[in-house]
Structures are given as C-alpha cells and as structure tokens.
C-alpha cells in the first residue's frame, strides 16, 4: 500500500488550495453563496485531485524518462492504484456536486469531469491542450454559480480560464525550457487578466427590495450575512489591490523566466501561477461585493506557496 505522503505527491495536494476559490468566485458573482457552496468547493477539489492522479497515470511512461522521481515511475504508487484513485475521486466529486446542487450542478460537474479526463487522455500534448485545461477551470467557476444567476459568473469564469491558459502554456515547457517569447506572451496575458479582475462591474440596478434580500441571503454557515464589510473606499479598492498582488506575484516569476527561460525558471513560473491563483480569485470575489470573503480566499496564496516547498504543485 502506498503511503499517504506518496498519494499526496501524486495528486499534488497543496495545489488544491487554488481550487475552492473558483467555486467561491462563481457563487459570489451569481449571488448564490450559501450552505451548498462549501460542498461544491469540496466536489471541485475531488475532481481536481482526480485529474492530477489521472495525469500521472497517463504520463507514467514519459515520467519514467523525464521525471523518474515521480510516485509511479519510482515504484511508490502502482499504476493501477493511481488509475483507480482517479476514477474513485471522479465518481465522488460528481456525486457530492449532485447531492449539494442538484441537477444543474450535476450537469456542470459531469462536463467538468469529462474535460478533465479529456485533457489527461487526449488533449494534453496537442495544440488544444491549454484551451481544454482553461475550460476545466472555467467550468469550475460555473459550478459555484449553479442555482443562481449563472450568466453573471461568465466574466469571472473567462478570467480564471485565461489565467489557466497562461499556466498551461508554460507547463508544457517546464521540463525542456522555453524561448523567451513564451513567458513574455504569458506575462502580457497575465497583465490583461489582472486588469480584468480589478475593474468593478456596474452597480446592480435591482429594486431595493431585491437588494435587501440579497444582502441578507444565507452564508455558507446558513446565517444571514450581517458581518461587517470593508468601508466603501476600501471595498472599491480591494479588487484592484488583490489583482495587483496576483500580477506582481505571478508576473515576477514570468519575468525571471523571460530573462532566463531554462527549465527551472519556467517550472518556478508555473508554480507561481498555481499558488498565486487564490489572489486572483479573491479579487473576483471582492469585485462581486464579498470583500471579506475575497480576503479569506486570497489568504490561501501564501499558504500554498509555503506548502509547495514540501510537495511540488507542478
């Protein structure tokens, strides 16, 4: 039997800190934050871990040459165990999403699972790879929006998907290294992503009664949200501050990779893109009006960075 530490390395456990913020950002944008949000976030984590295990199973022969220290080629995790774990986590993730969010959540979760497996088994090494992975993250955001005004979560889903495209494009060169043009292109994309997250949407023109009901909607604990929110000035600036933090954190790593696009620098940029994503999710959550929750989501970024020193997120 493999050790827990080996399974954690297989599924890149610390990287899962970048996942719940997708669901939270989608729920905040769609106005559907509530008791089911934590369960949908947990379902998303299970599907993410399934994708990581399935990725290593699909790459087991390539990893034997390029990354012999990974759990499968090193013999610490049997290929059958990795495949079974991926299948079990997929089933558990879809089941949990269905139990928490009903038919709409089930539909999005099944689509997300199909995209994850499609990436691992078919799309990863093709030109469509970054787009398919971006679709996975976009669906992740929309999973949180099920049951609410899902169309309002589309801009957040597109923003997270665009970020994911940059990370995936870099990850394809984290073993061999890249030319300087690649990190420069992804850096330009990161600047656009950050700018998008920093811009607040137009004020809700809903009737006062509707705004009041939205303000007292149940929180994930089931208690009406009467907690103090940041003051008007802070609330207005918070999305831009968090988006700037995201851009500085991820952008600096890409700039270093552009200056020296060796495999190590590219791999570091990929890691920064994964562990820095919560700052972007926090900006999107704050942009939707949930400032304190956005700060809580963004707090996962430094924690993920510290855990990544022990278990690689890439």
PDB file of C-alpha atoms in Angstrom:
ATOM      1  CA  UNK A   1       0.000   0.000   0.000  1.00  0.00           C
ATOM      2  CA  UNK A   2       1.347   3.466  -0.873  1.00  0.00           C
ATOM      3  CA  UNK A   3       1.995   5.924   1.920  1.00  0.00           C
ATOM      4  CA  UNK A   4      -0.244   8.938   2.397  1.00  0.00           C
ATOM      5  CA  UNK A   5       2.716  11.168   1.543  1.00  0.00           C
ATOM      6  CA  UNK A   6       3.144   9.378  -1.777  1.00  0.00           C
ATOM      7  CA  UNK A   7      -0.549   9.814  -2.624  1.00  0.00           C
ATOM      8  CA  UNK A   8      -0.335  13.480  -1.645  1.00  0.00           C
ATOM      9  CA  UNK A   9       2.556  13.887  -4.069  1.00  0.00           C
ATOM     10  CA  UNK A  10       0.627  12.002  -6.758  1.00  0.00           C
ATOM     11  CA  UNK A  11      -2.372  14.359  -6.583  1.00  0.00           C
ATOM     12  CA  UNK A  12      -0.186  17.418  -5.887  1.00  0.00           C
ATOM     13  CA  UNK A  13      -2.168  18.048  -2.713  1.00  0.00           C
ATOM     14  CA  UNK A  14      -1.041  21.651  -1.984  1.00  0.00           C
ATOM     15  CA  UNK A  15      -2.243  22.782  -5.400  1.00  0.00           C
ATOM     16  CA  UNK A  16      -5.801  22.017  -4.264  1.00  0.00           C
ATOM     17  CA  UNK A  17      -5.700  25.275  -2.281  1.00  0.00           C
ATOM     18  CA  UNK A  18      -6.112  27.003  -5.642  1.00  0.00           C
ATOM     19  CA  UNK A  19      -9.421  25.221  -6.319  1.00  0.00           C
ATOM     20  CA  UNK A  20     -12.131  26.292  -3.804  1.00  0.00           C
ATOM     21  CA  UNK A  21     -11.715  29.942  -4.779  1.00  0.00           C
ATOM     22  CA  UNK A  22     -13.038  29.122  -8.258  1.00  0.00           C
ATOM     23  CA  UNK A  23     -16.340  27.966  -6.803  1.00  0.00           C
ATOM     24  CA  UNK A  24     -16.490  30.846  -4.309  1.00  0.00           C
ATOM     25  CA  UNK A  25     -15.844  33.435  -7.041  1.00  0.00           C
ATOM     26  CA  UNK A  26     -18.554  31.898  -9.206  1.00  0.00           C
ATOM     27  CA  UNK A  27     -21.036  31.768  -6.340  1.00  0.00           C
ATOM     28  CA  UNK A  28     -20.313  35.372  -5.361  1.00  0.00           C
ATOM     29  CA  UNK A  29     -20.778  36.605  -8.922  1.00  0.00           C
ATOM     30  CA  UNK A  30     -24.034  34.672  -9.357  1.00  0.00           C
ATOM     31  CA  UNK A  31     -25.417  35.710  -5.978  1.00  0.00           C
ATOM     32  CA  UNK A  32     -25.672  32.136  -4.763  1.00  0.00           C
ATOM     33  CA  UNK A  33     -23.281  31.972  -1.816  1.00  0.00           C
ATOM     34  CA  UNK A  34     -24.894  29.688   0.736  1.00  0.00           C
ATOM     35  CA  UNK A  35     -24.818  26.397   2.581  1.00  0.00           C
ATOM     36  CA  UNK A  36     -24.046  24.381  -0.510  1.00  0.00           C
ATOM     37  CA  UNK A  37     -21.011  26.434  -1.536  1.00  0.00           C
ATOM     38  CA  UNK A  38     -18.508  24.555   0.692  1.00  0.00           C
ATOM     39  CA  UNK A  39     -19.804  21.195  -0.583  1.00  0.00           C
ATOM     40  CA  UNK A  40     -19.463  22.315  -4.208  1.00  0.00           C
ATOM     41  CA  UNK A  41     -15.939  23.538  -3.435  1.00  0.00           C
ATOM     42  CA  UNK A  42     -15.106  20.134  -1.929  1.00  0.00           C
ATOM     43  CA  UNK A  43     -16.507  18.404  -5.028  1.00  0.00           C
ATOM     44  CA  UNK A  44     -14.279  20.599  -7.165  1.00  0.00           C
ATOM     45  CA  UNK A  45     -11.224  19.616  -5.115  1.00  0.00           C
ATOM     46  CA  UNK A  46     -12.048  15.915  -5.569  1.00  0.00           C
ATOM     47  CA  UNK A  47     -12.293  16.378  -9.340  1.00  0.00           C
ATOM     48  CA  UNK A  48      -9.023  18.308  -9.348  1.00  0.00           C
ATOM     49  CA  UNK A  49      -7.235  15.549  -7.465  1.00  0.00           C
ATOM     50  CA  UNK A  50      -8.754  13.014  -9.860  1.00  0.00           C
ATOM     51  CA  UNK A  51      -7.253  14.943 -12.742  1.00  0.00           C
ATOM     52  CA  UNK A  52      -3.827  15.004 -11.117  1.00  0.00           C
ATOM     53  CA  UNK A  53      -3.842  11.254 -10.465  1.00  0.00           C
ATOM     54  CA  UNK A  54      -5.102  10.564 -13.971  1.00  0.00           C
ATOM     55  CA  UNK A  55      -2.432  12.866 -15.397  1.00  0.00           C
ATOM     56  CA  UNK A  56       0.363  10.902 -13.750  1.00  0.00           C
ATOM     57  CA  UNK A  57      -1.178   7.604 -14.865  1.00  0.00           C
ATOM     58  CA  UNK A  58      -1.359   8.822 -18.459  1.00  0.00           C
ATOM     59  CA  UNK A  59       2.229  10.175 -18.267  1.00  0.00           C
ATOM     60  CA  UNK A  60       3.755   7.187 -16.472  1.00  0.00           C
ATOM     61  CA  UNK A  61       5.977   6.132 -19.391  1.00  0.00           C
ATOM     62  CA  UNK A  62       7.102   9.673 -20.177  1.00  0.00           C
ATOM     63  CA  UNK A  63       7.768  10.351 -16.488  1.00  0.00           C
ATOM     64  CA  UNK A  64       9.952   7.246 -16.342  1.00  0.00           C
ATOM     65  CA  UNK A  65      12.325   9.127 -18.656  1.00  0.00           C
ATOM     66  CA  UNK A  66      11.833  12.783 -17.680  1.00  0.00           C
ATOM     67  CA  UNK A  67      10.765  12.558 -14.020  1.00  0.00           C
ATOM     68  CA  UNK A  68      11.746   9.176 -12.619  1.00  0.00           C
ATOM     69  CA  UNK A  69      11.309  10.528  -9.090  1.00  0.00           C
ATOM     70  CA  UNK A  70       7.507  10.842  -9.512  1.00  0.00           C
ATOM     71  CA  UNK A  71       5.403   8.363  -7.480  1.00  0.00           C
ATOM     72  CA  UNK A  72       4.513   5.965 -10.321  1.00  0.00           C
ATOM     73  CA  UNK A  73       7.883   5.545 -12.119  1.00  0.00           C
ATOM     74  CA  UNK A  74       9.704   5.382  -8.776  1.00  0.00           C
ATOM     75  CA  UNK A  75       7.521   2.426  -7.790  1.00  0.00           C
ATOM     76  CA  UNK A  76       5.958   4.118  -4.760  1.00  0.00           C
ATOM     77  CA  UNK A  77       2.466   4.063  -6.311  1.00  0.00           C
ATOM     78  CA  UNK A  78       1.330   1.291  -8.671  1.00  0.00           C
ATOM     79  CA  UNK A  79      -0.252   2.423 -11.976  1.00  0.00           C
ATOM     80  CA  UNK A  80      -3.452   0.545 -11.162  1.00  0.00           C
ATOM     81  CA  UNK A  81      -3.733   2.306  -7.819  1.00  0.00           C
ATOM     82  CA  UNK A  82      -3.335   5.706  -9.486  1.00  0.00           C
ATOM     83  CA  UNK A  83      -5.982   4.908 -12.104  1.00  0.00           C
ATOM     84  CA  UNK A  84      -8.384   3.535  -9.511  1.00  0.00           C
ATOM     85  CA  UNK A  85      -7.856   6.583  -7.323  1.00  0.00           C
ATOM     86  CA  UNK A  86      -8.566   8.891 -10.265  1.00  0.00           C
ATOM     87  CA  UNK A  87     -11.778   7.031 -11.094  1.00  0.00           C
ATOM     88  CA  UNK A  88     -12.923   6.942  -7.473  1.00  0.00           C
ATOM     89  CA  UNK A  89     -12.247  10.637  -6.914  1.00  0.00           C
ATOM     90  CA  UNK A  90     -14.152  11.468 -10.109  1.00  0.00           C
ATOM     91  CA  UNK A  91     -17.188   9.491  -9.008  1.00  0.00           C
ATOM     92  CA  UNK A  92     -17.052  11.023  -5.531  1.00  0.00           C
ATOM     93  CA  UNK A  93     -16.746  14.554  -6.903  1.00  0.00           C
ATOM     94  CA  UNK A  94     -19.722  14.191  -9.246  1.00  0.00           C
ATOM     95  CA  UNK A  95     -21.802  12.541  -6.515  1.00  0.00           C
ATOM     96  CA  UNK A  96     -21.030  15.285  -3.998  1.00  0.00           C
ATOM     97  CA  UNK A  97     -21.821  18.042  -6.511  1.00  0.00           C
ATOM     98  CA  UNK A  98     -25.128  16.349  -7.315  1.00  0.00           C
ATOM     99  CA  UNK A  99     -26.065  15.949  -3.662  1.00  0.00           C
ATOM    100  CA  UNK A 100     -25.205  19.586  -2.916  1.00  0.00           C
ATOM    101  CA  UNK A 101     -26.517  21.361  -6.008  1.00  0.00           C
ATOM    102  CA  UNK A 102     -28.993  19.066  -7.728  1.00  0.00           C
ATOM    103  CA  UNK A 103     -29.396  18.584 -11.457  1.00  0.00           C
ATOM    104  CA  UNK A 104     -27.727  21.823 -12.582  1.00  0.00           C
ATOM    105  CA  UNK A 105     -24.635  21.199 -10.509  1.00  0.00           C
ATOM    106  CA  UNK A 106     -24.548  17.591 -11.694  1.00  0.00           C
ATOM    107  CA  UNK A 107     -24.610  18.727 -15.322  1.00  0.00           C
ATOM    108  CA  UNK A 108     -21.680  21.097 -14.817  1.00  0.00           C
ATOM    109  CA  UNK A 109     -19.764  18.531 -12.730  1.00  0.00           C
ATOM    110  CA  UNK A 110     -20.142  15.844 -15.406  1.00  0.00           C
ATOM    111  CA  UNK A 111     -18.941  18.302 -18.035  1.00  0.00           C
ATOM    112  CA  UNK A 112     -16.012  19.262 -15.832  1.00  0.00           C
ATOM    113  CA  UNK A 113     -15.093  15.602 -15.250  1.00  0.00           C
ATOM    114  CA  UNK A 114     -15.267  14.923 -18.996  1.00  0.00           C
ATOM    115  CA  UNK A 115     -12.984  17.888 -19.699  1.00  0.00           C
ATOM    116  CA  UNK A 116     -10.502  16.729 -17.042  1.00  0.00           C
ATOM    117  CA  UNK A 117     -10.290  13.206 -18.432  1.00  0.00           C
ATOM    118  CA  UNK A 118     -10.249  14.524 -21.994  1.00  0.00           C
ATOM    119  CA  UNK A 119      -7.227  16.636 -21.148  1.00  0.00           C
ATOM    120  CA  UNK A 120      -5.362  13.798 -19.432  1.00  0.00           C
ATOM    121  CA  UNK A 121      -6.038  11.146 -22.070  1.00  0.00           C
ATOM    122  CA  UNK A 122      -6.191  13.050 -25.340  1.00  0.00           C
ATOM    123  CA  UNK A 123      -5.709  16.819 -25.416  1.00  0.00           C
ATOM    124  CA  UNK A 124      -2.693  17.432 -23.205  1.00  0.00           C
ATOM    125  CA  UNK A 125       0.005  17.041 -25.846  1.00  0.00           C
ATOM    126  CA  UNK A 126      -1.981  18.668 -28.651  1.00  0.00           C
ATOM    127  CA  UNK A 127      -2.370  22.336 -29.565  1.00  0.00           C
ATOM    128  CA  UNK A 128      -5.794  22.201 -27.897  1.00  0.00           C
ATOM    129  CA  UNK A 129      -4.276  21.325 -24.515  1.00  0.00           C
ATOM    130  CA  UNK A 130      -4.181  24.820 -22.960  1.00  0.00           C
ATOM    131  CA  UNK A 131      -7.717  25.567 -24.161  1.00  0.00           C
ATOM    132  CA  UNK A 132      -9.102  22.350 -22.678  1.00  0.00           C
ATOM    133  CA  UNK A 133      -7.408  22.994 -19.344  1.00  0.00           C
ATOM    134  CA  UNK A 134      -8.721  26.558 -19.393  1.00  0.00           C
ATOM    135  CA  UNK A 135     -12.209  25.159 -19.970  1.00  0.00           C
ATOM    136  CA  UNK A 136     -11.788  22.962 -16.881  1.00  0.00           C
ATOM    137  CA  UNK A 137     -11.169  25.980 -14.688  1.00  0.00           C
ATOM    138  CA  UNK A 138     -13.935  27.985 -16.303  1.00  0.00           C
ATOM    139  CA  UNK A 139     -16.397  25.171 -15.595  1.00  0.00           C
ATOM    140  CA  UNK A 140     -15.081  25.095 -12.048  1.00  0.00           C
ATOM    141  CA  UNK A 141     -16.190  28.708 -11.598  1.00  0.00           C
ATOM    142  CA  UNK A 142     -19.571  27.990 -13.175  1.00  0.00           C
ATOM    143  CA  UNK A 143     -20.056  25.048 -10.803  1.00  0.00           C
ATOM    144  CA  UNK A 144     -20.231  27.561  -7.965  1.00  0.00           C
ATOM    145  CA  UNK A 145     -22.736  29.644  -9.920  1.00  0.00           C
ATOM    146  CA  UNK A 146     -25.291  26.865 -10.412  1.00  0.00           C
ATOM    147  CA  UNK A 147     -28.586  27.702  -8.791  1.00  0.00           C
ATOM    148  CA  UNK A 148     -28.035  31.445  -9.143  1.00  0.00           C
ATOM    149  CA  UNK A 149     -27.698  33.987 -11.949  1.00  0.00           C
ATOM    150  CA  UNK A 150     -25.076  31.939 -13.758  1.00  0.00           C
ATOM    151  CA  UNK A 151     -24.643  34.386 -16.631  1.00  0.00           C
ATOM    152  CA  UNK A 152     -23.232  36.920 -14.178  1.00  0.00           C
ATOM    153  CA  UNK A 153     -20.427  34.467 -13.377  1.00  0.00           C
ATOM    154  CA  UNK A 154     -19.309  34.135 -17.010  1.00  0.00           C
ATOM    155  CA  UNK A 155     -16.837  37.083 -16.845  1.00  0.00           C
ATOM    156  CA  UNK A 156     -15.205  35.548 -13.759  1.00  0.00           C
ATOM    157  CA  UNK A 157     -15.078  32.147 -15.480  1.00  0.00           C
ATOM    158  CA  UNK A 158     -13.421  33.660 -18.562  1.00  0.00           C
ATOM    159  CA  UNK A 159     -10.881  35.497 -16.389  1.00  0.00           C
ATOM    160  CA  UNK A 160      -9.885  32.353 -14.486  1.00  0.00           C
ATOM    161  CA  UNK A 161      -9.795  30.385 -17.748  1.00  0.00           C
ATOM    162  CA  UNK A 162      -7.449  32.943 -19.323  1.00  0.00           C
ATOM    163  CA  UNK A 163      -5.112  32.707 -16.339  1.00  0.00           C
ATOM    164  CA  UNK A 164      -5.171  28.917 -16.634  1.00  0.00           C
ATOM    165  CA  UNK A 165      -4.264  29.120 -20.300  1.00  0.00           C
ATOM    166  CA  UNK A 166      -1.072  31.009 -19.419  1.00  0.00           C
ATOM    167  CA  UNK A 167      -0.091  28.475 -16.741  1.00  0.00           C
ATOM    168  CA  UNK A 168      -0.777  25.504 -19.005  1.00  0.00           C
ATOM    169  CA  UNK A 169       1.170  27.015 -21.898  1.00  0.00           C
ATOM    170  CA  UNK A 170       4.171  27.446 -19.609  1.00  0.00           C
ATOM    171  CA  UNK A 171       3.823  23.977 -18.101  1.00  0.00           C
ATOM    172  CA  UNK A 172       4.397  22.367 -21.484  1.00  0.00           C
ATOM    173  CA  UNK A 173       7.972  23.667 -21.323  1.00  0.00           C
ATOM    174  CA  UNK A 174       8.778  23.121 -17.640  1.00  0.00           C
ATOM    175  CA  UNK A 175      10.995  20.099 -18.389  1.00  0.00           C
ATOM    176  CA  UNK A 176      12.750  21.241 -21.568  1.00  0.00           C
ATOM    177  CA  UNK A 177      12.825  25.004 -21.036  1.00  0.00           C
ATOM    178  CA  UNK A 178      11.424  27.575 -23.454  1.00  0.00           C
ATOM    179  CA  UNK A 179      12.385  30.503 -25.612  1.00  0.00           C
ATOM    180  CA  UNK A 180      11.986  33.950 -24.081  1.00  0.00           C
ATOM    181  CA  UNK A 181       8.952  34.729 -26.257  1.00  0.00           C
ATOM    182  CA  UNK A 182       6.708  32.270 -24.398  1.00  0.00           C
ATOM    183  CA  UNK A 183       6.956  33.789 -20.892  1.00  0.00           C
ATOM    184  CA  UNK A 184       6.702  37.242 -22.454  1.00  0.00           C
ATOM    185  CA  UNK A 185       3.411  36.260 -24.114  1.00  0.00           C
ATOM    186  CA  UNK A 186       2.018  34.735 -20.937  1.00  0.00           C
ATOM    187  CA  UNK A 187       3.152  37.803 -18.981  1.00  0.00           C
ATOM    188  CA  UNK A 188       1.134  40.003 -21.333  1.00  0.00           C
ATOM    189  CA  UNK A 189      -1.839  37.710 -20.768  1.00  0.00           C
ATOM    190  CA  UNK A 190      -1.383  37.980 -17.001  1.00  0.00           C
ATOM    191  CA  UNK A 191      -1.480  41.774 -17.231  1.00  0.00           C
ATOM    192  CA  UNK A 192      -4.796  41.600 -19.099  1.00  0.00           C
ATOM    193  CA  UNK A 193      -6.204  39.092 -16.608  1.00  0.00           C
ATOM    194  CA  UNK A 194      -5.249  41.304 -13.660  1.00  0.00           C
ATOM    195  CA  UNK A 195      -6.742  44.374 -15.308  1.00  0.00           C
ATOM    196  CA  UNK A 196      -9.975  42.491 -15.927  1.00  0.00           C
ATOM    197  CA  UNK A 197     -10.230  41.371 -12.303  1.00  0.00           C
ATOM    198  CA  UNK A 198      -9.541  44.870 -10.996  1.00  0.00           C
ATOM    199  CA  UNK A 199     -12.490  46.501 -12.769  1.00  0.00           C
ATOM    200  CA  UNK A 200     -15.689  46.520 -10.747  1.00  0.00           C
ATOM    201  CA  UNK A 201     -18.954  45.769 -12.598  1.00  0.00           C
ATOM    202  CA  UNK A 202     -21.661  48.368 -12.937  1.00  0.00           C
ATOM    203  CA  UNK A 203     -23.857  48.772  -9.844  1.00  0.00           C
ATOM    204  CA  UNK A 204     -26.785  46.392  -9.537  1.00  0.00           C
ATOM    205  CA  UNK A 205     -29.934  48.196 -10.672  1.00  0.00           C
ATOM    206  CA  UNK A 206     -32.200  45.709  -8.962  1.00  0.00           C
ATOM    207  CA  UNK A 207     -35.143  47.026  -6.963  1.00  0.00           C
ATOM    208  CA  UNK A 208     -34.350  47.995  -3.345  1.00  0.00           C
ATOM    209  CA  UNK A 209     -36.308  45.025  -2.011  1.00  0.00           C
ATOM    210  CA  UNK A 210     -34.280  42.650  -4.135  1.00  0.00           C
ATOM    211  CA  UNK A 211     -31.020  44.218  -2.961  1.00  0.00           C
ATOM    212  CA  UNK A 212     -32.171  43.849   0.641  1.00  0.00           C
ATOM    213  CA  UNK A 213     -32.963  40.178   0.151  1.00  0.00           C
ATOM    214  CA  UNK A 214     -29.565  39.661  -1.478  1.00  0.00           C
ATOM    215  CA  UNK A 215     -27.837  41.402   1.433  1.00  0.00           C
ATOM    216  CA  UNK A 216     -29.460  39.011   3.932  1.00  0.00           C
ATOM    217  CA  UNK A 217     -29.023  35.851   1.872  1.00  0.00           C
ATOM    218  CA  UNK A 218     -27.730  32.874   3.838  1.00  0.00           C
ATOM    219  CA  UNK A 219     -23.986  32.496   4.110  1.00  0.00           C
ATOM    220  CA  UNK A 220     -22.149  29.135   3.917  1.00  0.00           C
ATOM    221  CA  UNK A 221     -22.978  28.655   7.608  1.00  0.00           C
ATOM    222  CA  UNK A 222     -26.669  29.263   6.985  1.00  0.00           C
ATOM    223  CA  UNK A 223     -26.686  32.518   8.974  1.00  0.00           C
ATOM    224  CA  UNK A 224     -27.696  35.772   7.240  1.00  0.00           C
ATOM    225  CA  UNK A 225     -24.588  37.739   6.358  1.00  0.00           C
ATOM    226  CA  UNK A 226     -24.614  40.627   8.810  1.00  0.00           C
ATOM    227  CA  UNK A 227     -20.853  40.627   9.350  1.00  0.00           C
ATOM    228  CA  UNK A 228     -19.143  43.988   8.819  1.00  0.00           C
ATOM    229  CA  UNK A 229     -17.790  44.547   5.338  1.00  0.00           C
ATOM    230  CA  UNK A 230     -14.887  46.818   4.388  1.00  0.00           C
ATOM    231  CA  UNK A 231     -15.737  50.512   4.213  1.00  0.00           C
ATOM    232  CA  UNK A 232     -16.788  51.983   0.857  1.00  0.00           C
ATOM    233  CA  UNK A 233     -13.325  53.251  -0.002  1.00  0.00           C
ATOM    234  CA  UNK A 234     -11.578  50.014   0.932  1.00  0.00           C
ATOM    235  CA  UNK A 235     -14.247  47.906  -0.778  1.00  0.00           C
ATOM    236  CA  UNK A 236     -13.822  49.864  -4.000  1.00  0.00           C
ATOM    237  CA  UNK A 237     -10.042  49.458  -3.963  1.00  0.00           C
ATOM    238  CA  UNK A 238      -9.885  45.852  -2.765  1.00  0.00           C
ATOM    239  CA  UNK A 239     -10.338  44.122  -6.151  1.00  0.00           C
ATOM    240  CA  UNK A 240      -7.557  46.231  -7.652  1.00  0.00           C
ATOM    241  CA  UNK A 241      -5.261  45.612  -4.670  1.00  0.00           C
ATOM    242  CA  UNK A 242      -5.727  41.852  -4.813  1.00  0.00           C
ATOM    243  CA  UNK A 243      -5.409  41.802  -8.606  1.00  0.00           C
ATOM    244  CA  UNK A 244      -2.187  43.804  -8.295  1.00  0.00           C
ATOM    245  CA  UNK A 245      -0.847  41.326  -5.749  1.00  0.00           C
ATOM    246  CA  UNK A 246      -1.673  38.468  -8.117  1.00  0.00           C
ATOM    247  CA  UNK A 247       0.033  40.237 -11.041  1.00  0.00           C
ATOM    248  CA  UNK A 248       3.141  41.044  -9.013  1.00  0.00           C
ATOM    249  CA  UNK A 249       3.462  37.514  -7.626  1.00  0.00           C
ATOM    250  CA  UNK A 250       2.919  35.622 -10.866  1.00  0.00           C
ATOM    251  CA  UNK A 251       4.303  38.290 -13.164  1.00  0.00           C
ATOM    252  CA  UNK A 252       7.653  38.478 -11.381  1.00  0.00           C
ATOM    253  CA  UNK A 253       8.183  34.736 -11.871  1.00  0.00           C
ATOM    254  CA  UNK A 254       7.354  35.043 -15.566  1.00  0.00           C
ATOM    255  CA  UNK A 255       9.715  37.986 -15.944  1.00  0.00           C
ATOM    256  CA  UNK A 256      12.527  35.905 -14.439  1.00  0.00           C
ATOM    257  CA  UNK A 257      11.688  33.100 -16.863  1.00  0.00           C
ATOM    258  CA  UNK A 258      11.784  35.544 -19.774  1.00  0.00           C
ATOM    259  CA  UNK A 259      15.249  36.694 -18.691  1.00  0.00           C
ATOM    260  CA  UNK A 260      16.468  33.098 -18.397  1.00  0.00           C
ATOM    261  CA  UNK A 261      13.948  30.604 -19.875  1.00  0.00           C
ATOM    262  CA  UNK A 262      15.648  27.498 -18.502  1.00  0.00           C
ATOM    263  CA  UNK A 263      13.528  24.607 -17.258  1.00  0.00           C
ATOM    264  CA  UNK A 264      13.928  25.586 -13.613  1.00  0.00           C
ATOM    265  CA  UNK A 265      12.755  29.168 -14.147  1.00  0.00           C
ATOM    266  CA  UNK A 266       9.795  28.040 -16.269  1.00  0.00           C
ATOM    267  CA  UNK A 267       8.834  25.455 -13.642  1.00  0.00           C
ATOM    268  CA  UNK A 268       9.019  28.150 -10.950  1.00  0.00           C
ATOM    269  CA  UNK A 269       6.720  30.365 -13.011  1.00  0.00           C
ATOM    270  CA  UNK A 270       4.224  27.503 -13.326  1.00  0.00           C
ATOM    271  CA  UNK A 271       4.328  27.013  -9.564  1.00  0.00           C
ATOM    272  CA  UNK A 272       3.768  30.740  -9.015  1.00  0.00           C
ATOM    273  CA  UNK A 273       0.800  30.646 -11.359  1.00  0.00           C
ATOM    274  CA  UNK A 274      -0.779  27.779  -9.421  1.00  0.00           C
ATOM    275  CA  UNK A 275      -0.135  29.039  -5.905  1.00  0.00           C
ATOM    276  CA  UNK A 276      -0.895  32.672  -6.828  1.00  0.00           C
ATOM    277  CA  UNK A 277      -4.320  31.933  -8.300  1.00  0.00           C
ATOM    278  CA  UNK A 278      -6.179  32.463  -4.968  1.00  0.00           C
ATOM    279  CA  UNK A 279      -5.194  36.142  -5.084  1.00  0.00           C
ATOM    280  CA  UNK A 280      -6.965  36.431  -8.449  1.00  0.00           C
ATOM    281  CA  UNK A 281      -9.975  34.510  -7.146  1.00  0.00           C
ATOM    282  CA  UNK A 282     -10.047  36.806  -4.134  1.00  0.00           C
ATOM    283  CA  UNK A 283     -10.100  39.833  -6.418  1.00  0.00           C
ATOM    284  CA  UNK A 284     -13.026  38.382  -8.366  1.00  0.00           C
ATOM    285  CA  UNK A 285     -14.895  37.555  -5.156  1.00  0.00           C
ATOM    286  CA  UNK A 286     -14.321  41.065  -3.791  1.00  0.00           C
ATOM    287  CA  UNK A 287     -15.400  42.520  -7.132  1.00  0.00           C
ATOM    288  CA  UNK A 288     -18.744  40.764  -6.667  1.00  0.00           C
ATOM    289  CA  UNK A 289     -19.224  42.568  -3.349  1.00  0.00           C
ATOM    290  CA  UNK A 290     -17.933  39.959  -0.866  1.00  0.00           C
ATOM    291  CA  UNK A 291     -14.831  41.820   0.296  1.00  0.00           C
ATOM    292  CA  UNK A 292     -14.015  39.945   3.485  1.00  0.00           C
ATOM    293  CA  UNK A 293     -14.607  36.608   1.794  1.00  0.00           C
ATOM    294  CA  UNK A 294     -12.324  37.733  -1.022  1.00  0.00           C
ATOM    295  CA  UNK A 295      -9.580  38.433   1.504  1.00  0.00           C
ATOM    296  CA  UNK A 296     -10.090  34.978   3.022  1.00  0.00           C
ATOM    297  CA  UNK A 297      -9.802  33.350  -0.410  1.00  0.00           C
ATOM    298  CA  UNK A 298      -6.659  35.335  -1.231  1.00  0.00           C
ATOM    299  CA  UNK A 299      -5.056  34.225   2.047  1.00  0.00           C
ATOM    300  CA  UNK A 300      -4.605  30.763   0.531  1.00  0.00           C
ATOM    301  CA  UNK A 301      -1.918  32.136  -1.809  1.00  0.00           C
ATOM    302  CA  UNK A 302       0.925  32.482   0.725  1.00  0.00           C
ATOM    303  CA  UNK A 303      -0.135  29.258   2.447  1.00  0.00           C
ATOM    304  CA  UNK A 304       0.016  27.400  -0.860  1.00  0.00           C
ATOM    305  CA  UNK A 305       3.448  28.855  -1.521  1.00  0.00           C
ATOM    306  CA  UNK A 306       4.775  27.517   1.767  1.00  0.00           C
ATOM    307  CA  UNK A 307       3.277  24.056   1.260  1.00  0.00           C
ATOM    308  CA  UNK A 308       4.674  23.947  -2.285  1.00  0.00           C
ATOM    309  CA  UNK A 309       8.169  23.871  -0.787  1.00  0.00           C
ATOM    310  CA  UNK A 310       7.312  20.462   0.667  1.00  0.00           C
ATOM    311  CA  UNK A 311       5.145  18.943  -2.082  1.00  0.00           C
ATOM    312  CA  UNK A 312       5.550  20.225  -5.630  1.00  0.00           C
ATOM    313  CA  UNK A 313       2.344  21.658  -7.156  1.00  0.00           C
ATOM    314  CA  UNK A 314       3.596  21.004 -10.725  1.00  0.00           C
TER     315      UNK A 314
END
